[in-house]
Short mmCIF file of C-alpha atoms in Angstrom, two decimals:
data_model
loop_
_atom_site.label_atom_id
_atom_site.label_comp_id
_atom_site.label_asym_id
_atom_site.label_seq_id
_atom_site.Cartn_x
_atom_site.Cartn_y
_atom_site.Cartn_z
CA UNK A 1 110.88 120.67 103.74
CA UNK A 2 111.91 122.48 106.52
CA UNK A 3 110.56 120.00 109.49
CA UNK A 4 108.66 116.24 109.91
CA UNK A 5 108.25 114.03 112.69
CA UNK A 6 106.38 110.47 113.31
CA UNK A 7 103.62 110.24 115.48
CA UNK A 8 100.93 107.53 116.54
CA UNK A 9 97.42 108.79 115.68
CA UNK A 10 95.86 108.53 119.48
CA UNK A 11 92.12 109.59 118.09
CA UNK A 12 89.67 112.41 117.34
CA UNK A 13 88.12 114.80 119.77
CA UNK A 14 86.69 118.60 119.68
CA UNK A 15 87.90 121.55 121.07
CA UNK A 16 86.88 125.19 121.48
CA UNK A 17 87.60 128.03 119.61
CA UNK A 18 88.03 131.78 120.02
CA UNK A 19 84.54 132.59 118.73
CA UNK A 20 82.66 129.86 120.96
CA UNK A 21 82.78 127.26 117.50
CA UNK A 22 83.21 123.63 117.62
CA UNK A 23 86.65 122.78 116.07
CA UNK A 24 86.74 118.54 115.11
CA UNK A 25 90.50 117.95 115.79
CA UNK A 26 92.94 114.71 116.01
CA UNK A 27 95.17 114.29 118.48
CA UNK A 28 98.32 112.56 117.62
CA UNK A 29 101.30 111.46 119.84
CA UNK A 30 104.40 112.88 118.00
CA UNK A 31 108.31 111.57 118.85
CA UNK A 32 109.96 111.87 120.27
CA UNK A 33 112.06 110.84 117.52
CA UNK A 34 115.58 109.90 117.12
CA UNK A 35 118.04 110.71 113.83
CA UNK A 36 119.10 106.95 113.34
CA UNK A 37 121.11 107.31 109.75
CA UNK A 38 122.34 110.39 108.14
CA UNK A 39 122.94 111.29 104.46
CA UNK A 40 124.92 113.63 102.68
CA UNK A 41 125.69 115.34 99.48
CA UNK A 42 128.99 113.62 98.80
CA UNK A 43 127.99 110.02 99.70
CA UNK A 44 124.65 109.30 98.69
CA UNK A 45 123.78 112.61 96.20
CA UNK A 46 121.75 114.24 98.70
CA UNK A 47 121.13 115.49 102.57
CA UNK A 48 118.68 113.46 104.39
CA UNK A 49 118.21 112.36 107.72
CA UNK A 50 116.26 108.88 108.77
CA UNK A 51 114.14 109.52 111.76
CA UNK A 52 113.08 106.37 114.25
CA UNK A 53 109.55 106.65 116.76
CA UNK A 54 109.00 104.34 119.30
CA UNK A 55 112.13 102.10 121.11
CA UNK A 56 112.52 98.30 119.98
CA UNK A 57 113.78 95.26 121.60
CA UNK A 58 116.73 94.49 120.27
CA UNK A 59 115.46 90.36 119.91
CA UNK A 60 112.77 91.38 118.07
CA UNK A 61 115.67 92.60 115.61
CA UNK A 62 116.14 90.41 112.56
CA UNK A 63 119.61 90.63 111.56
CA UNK A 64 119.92 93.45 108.90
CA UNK A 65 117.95 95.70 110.46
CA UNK A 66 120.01 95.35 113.65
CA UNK A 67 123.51 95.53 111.86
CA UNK A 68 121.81 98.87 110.31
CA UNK A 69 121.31 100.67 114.03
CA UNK A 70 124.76 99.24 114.90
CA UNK A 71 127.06 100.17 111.73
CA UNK A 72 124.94 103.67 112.36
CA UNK A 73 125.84 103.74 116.32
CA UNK A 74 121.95 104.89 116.59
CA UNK A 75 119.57 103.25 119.56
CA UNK A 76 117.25 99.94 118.10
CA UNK A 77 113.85 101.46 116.52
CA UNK A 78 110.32 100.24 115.27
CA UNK A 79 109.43 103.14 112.75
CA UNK A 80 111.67 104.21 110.55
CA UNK A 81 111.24 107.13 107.72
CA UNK A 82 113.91 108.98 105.87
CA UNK A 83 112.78 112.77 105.28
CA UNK A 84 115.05 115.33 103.21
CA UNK A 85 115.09 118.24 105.14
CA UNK A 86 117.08 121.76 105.09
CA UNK A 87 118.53 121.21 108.36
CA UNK A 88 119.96 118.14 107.24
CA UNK A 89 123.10 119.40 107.30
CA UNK A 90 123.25 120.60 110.82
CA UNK A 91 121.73 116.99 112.19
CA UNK A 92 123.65 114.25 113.56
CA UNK A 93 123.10 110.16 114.77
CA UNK A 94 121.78 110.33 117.94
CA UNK A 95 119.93 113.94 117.86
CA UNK A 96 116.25 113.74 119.20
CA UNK A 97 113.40 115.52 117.20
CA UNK A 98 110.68 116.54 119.39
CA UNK A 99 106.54 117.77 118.87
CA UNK A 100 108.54 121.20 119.98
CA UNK A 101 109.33 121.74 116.02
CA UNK A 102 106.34 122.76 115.47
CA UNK A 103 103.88 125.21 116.44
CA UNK A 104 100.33 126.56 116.86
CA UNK A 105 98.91 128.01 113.42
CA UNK A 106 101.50 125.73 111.19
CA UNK A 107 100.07 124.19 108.15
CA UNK A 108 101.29 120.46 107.77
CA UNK A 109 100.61 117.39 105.50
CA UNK A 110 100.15 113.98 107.53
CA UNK A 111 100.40 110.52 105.71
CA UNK A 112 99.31 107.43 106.81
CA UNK A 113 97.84 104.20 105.83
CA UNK A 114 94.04 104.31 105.43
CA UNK A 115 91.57 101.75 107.54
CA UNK A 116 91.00 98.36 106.21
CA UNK A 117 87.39 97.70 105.01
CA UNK A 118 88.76 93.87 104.01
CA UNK A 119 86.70 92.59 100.13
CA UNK A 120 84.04 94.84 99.39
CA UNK A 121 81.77 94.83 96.15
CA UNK A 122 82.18 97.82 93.37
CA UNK A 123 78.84 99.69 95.02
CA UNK A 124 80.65 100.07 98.52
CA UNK A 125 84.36 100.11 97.02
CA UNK A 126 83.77 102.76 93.99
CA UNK A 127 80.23 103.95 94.70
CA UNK A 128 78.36 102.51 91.86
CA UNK A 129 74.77 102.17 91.30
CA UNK A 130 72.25 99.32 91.72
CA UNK A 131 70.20 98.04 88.79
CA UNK A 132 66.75 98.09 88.88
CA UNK A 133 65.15 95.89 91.37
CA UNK A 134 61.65 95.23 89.55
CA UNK A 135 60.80 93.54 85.92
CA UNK A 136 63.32 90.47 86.37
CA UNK A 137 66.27 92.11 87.63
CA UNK A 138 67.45 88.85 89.07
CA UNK A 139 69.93 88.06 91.90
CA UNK A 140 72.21 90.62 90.75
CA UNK A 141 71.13 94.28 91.82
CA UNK A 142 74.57 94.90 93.44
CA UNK A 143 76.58 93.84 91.03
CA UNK A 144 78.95 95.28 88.38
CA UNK A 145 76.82 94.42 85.29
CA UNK A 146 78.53 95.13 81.79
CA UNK A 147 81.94 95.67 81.87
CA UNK A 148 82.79 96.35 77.62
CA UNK A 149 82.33 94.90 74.18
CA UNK A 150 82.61 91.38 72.88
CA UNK A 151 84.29 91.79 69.56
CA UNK A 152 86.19 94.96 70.06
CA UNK A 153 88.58 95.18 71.57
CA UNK A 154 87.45 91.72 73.55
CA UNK A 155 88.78 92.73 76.79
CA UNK A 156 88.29 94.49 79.96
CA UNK A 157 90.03 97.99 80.40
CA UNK A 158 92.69 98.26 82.93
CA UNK A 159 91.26 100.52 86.00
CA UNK A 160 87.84 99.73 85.40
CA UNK A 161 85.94 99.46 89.05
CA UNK A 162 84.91 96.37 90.41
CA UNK A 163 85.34 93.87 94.08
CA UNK A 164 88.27 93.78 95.68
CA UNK A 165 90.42 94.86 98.62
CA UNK A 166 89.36 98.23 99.74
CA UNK A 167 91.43 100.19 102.01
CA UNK A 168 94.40 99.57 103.33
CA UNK A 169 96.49 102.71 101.29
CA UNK A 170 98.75 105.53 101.48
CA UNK A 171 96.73 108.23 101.84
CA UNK A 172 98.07 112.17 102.33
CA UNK A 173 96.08 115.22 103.53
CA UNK A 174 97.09 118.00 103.11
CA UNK A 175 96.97 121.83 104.22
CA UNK A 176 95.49 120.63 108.20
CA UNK A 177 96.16 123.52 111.17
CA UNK A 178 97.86 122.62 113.89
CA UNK A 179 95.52 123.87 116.62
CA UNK A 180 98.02 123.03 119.97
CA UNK A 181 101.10 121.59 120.33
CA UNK A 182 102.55 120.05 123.98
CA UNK A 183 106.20 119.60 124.23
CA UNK A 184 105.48 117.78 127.56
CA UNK A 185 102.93 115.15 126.43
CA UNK A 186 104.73 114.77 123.04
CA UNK A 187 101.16 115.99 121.69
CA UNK A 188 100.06 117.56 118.62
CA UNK A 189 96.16 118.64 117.90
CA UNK A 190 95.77 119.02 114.20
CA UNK A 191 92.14 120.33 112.62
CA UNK A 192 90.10 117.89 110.75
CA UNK A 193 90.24 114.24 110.17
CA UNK A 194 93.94 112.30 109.26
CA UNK A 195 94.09 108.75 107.89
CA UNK A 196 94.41 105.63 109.83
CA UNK A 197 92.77 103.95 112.68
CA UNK A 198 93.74 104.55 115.87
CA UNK A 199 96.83 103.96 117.22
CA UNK A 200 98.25 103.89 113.55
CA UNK A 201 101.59 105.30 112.54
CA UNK A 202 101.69 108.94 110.84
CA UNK A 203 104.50 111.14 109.33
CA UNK A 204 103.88 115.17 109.35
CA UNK A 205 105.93 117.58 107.63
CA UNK A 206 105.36 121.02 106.17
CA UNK A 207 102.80 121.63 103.50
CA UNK A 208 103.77 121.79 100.05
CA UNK A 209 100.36 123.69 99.47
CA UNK A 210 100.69 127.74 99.20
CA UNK A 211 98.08 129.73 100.05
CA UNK A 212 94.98 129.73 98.69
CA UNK A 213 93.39 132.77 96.69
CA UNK A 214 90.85 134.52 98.86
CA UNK A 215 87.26 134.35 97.40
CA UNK A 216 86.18 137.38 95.21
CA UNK A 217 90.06 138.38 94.83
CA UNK A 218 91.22 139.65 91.15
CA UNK A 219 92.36 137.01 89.08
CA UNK A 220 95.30 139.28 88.09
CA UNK A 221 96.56 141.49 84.83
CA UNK A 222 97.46 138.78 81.81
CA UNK A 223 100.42 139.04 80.33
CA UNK A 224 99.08 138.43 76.48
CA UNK A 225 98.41 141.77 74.74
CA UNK A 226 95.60 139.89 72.65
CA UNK A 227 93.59 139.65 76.30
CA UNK A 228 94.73 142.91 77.35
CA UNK A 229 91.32 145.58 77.52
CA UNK A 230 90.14 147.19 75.25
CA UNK A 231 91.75 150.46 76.32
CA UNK A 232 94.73 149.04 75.51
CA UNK A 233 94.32 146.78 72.65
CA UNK A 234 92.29 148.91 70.28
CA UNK A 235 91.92 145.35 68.11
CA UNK A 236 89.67 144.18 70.52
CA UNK A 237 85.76 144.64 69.27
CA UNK A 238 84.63 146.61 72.11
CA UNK A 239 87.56 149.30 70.83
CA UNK A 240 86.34 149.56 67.63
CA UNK A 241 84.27 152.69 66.51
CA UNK A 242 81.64 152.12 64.43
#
């Protein structure tokens, strides 16, 4: 990846566009950031850099995390997130990454940890259906109901839905616009919805995504002569005189 950052999700809003449209955007505080530990080809097998968001009392340090920032010379941080970029390279300790790196019309992917919706029921959690609720259906009308066989193979399947915690995961989107970006106010306006409540932690970096095919384009020529036309592949049936 060329660039990343980590930002602090500061909430959704709407903005304007060119043609008069309603755009839903997030605004998220990005950096600034500081490079806190630096990797390199001939120590650790590859170039990365470790970025840190947000300052940190240094007794609120436990002990390896502060002999980290001091064996690394870097200033005490709360977020930490190693990202391998191109530029790693060219980076030292010490250097600050700012919402400056990127720009209006950039595609990026943002991660973050998804809200908390605590113990939830397989209906809510996996969006099964109820059972009938007439003719005896009993207390149970949200529950799972059958789950598998009793002689074979006398077990539940791993994965199969049901309660439990709901929420609470890494979660990447992908291919969001970045509508504005303020160097000033550390600010970055992305299009659509990213994961996480507000004021939780988020890491952007470029898409991975290409772009997508245009509707209605060709699909393109196939390499395999036996799905070539039939104007050149005279085996095909529609080439055949009869």
């Amino acid at each position: 990846m060329k660039k990343a950052i980590i930002g602090r999700k500061v909430g959704m809003t709407q903005v304007f566009d060119e043609a008069g449209k309603v755009v839903p955007v997030t605004v998220i505080e990005a950096g600034p950031c500081v490079v806190t530990q630096k990797k390199t080809v001939e120590k650790e097998g590859y170039a990365a850099v470790q970025l840190g968001f947000e300052d940190e009392t240094e007794r609120k340090l436990n002990k390896p995390m502060k002999g980290h920032f001091d064996a690394q010379g870097a200033p005490a941080k709360k977020h930490l997130k190693e990202f391998r970029l191109e530029s790693a390279a060219d980076m030292n300790v010490g250097d600050a990454v700012t919402a400056a790196v990127f720009a209006e019309g950039d595609k990026v992917d943002i991660t973050g940890i998804s809200k908390g919706h605590g113990y939830q029921g397989a209906i809510k959690r996996h969006g099964a259906q109820r059972t009938p609720t007439s003719h005896g259906g009993g207390p149970v009308h949200r529950h799972a109901g059958s789950m598998g066989s009793s002689s074979d193979p006398s077990r539940i399947f791993k994965g199969h839905i049901g309660a439990g915690h709901m929420g609470v995961e890494q979660v990447t989107v992908q291919n969001l616009d970045v509508v504005k970006v303020d160097a000033e106010l550390n600010m970055i306006v992305v299009r659509g919805a990213v994961p996480g409540p507000k004021g939780g932690i988020v890491y952007l970096k470029d898409t991975v995504k290409t772009q997508p095919v245009k509707k209605g384009a060709a699909a393109g020529i196939s390499l395999n002569p036996q799905k070539a036309s039939a104007r050149v592949n005279p085996q095909k049936a529609s080439a055949r005189t009869k």
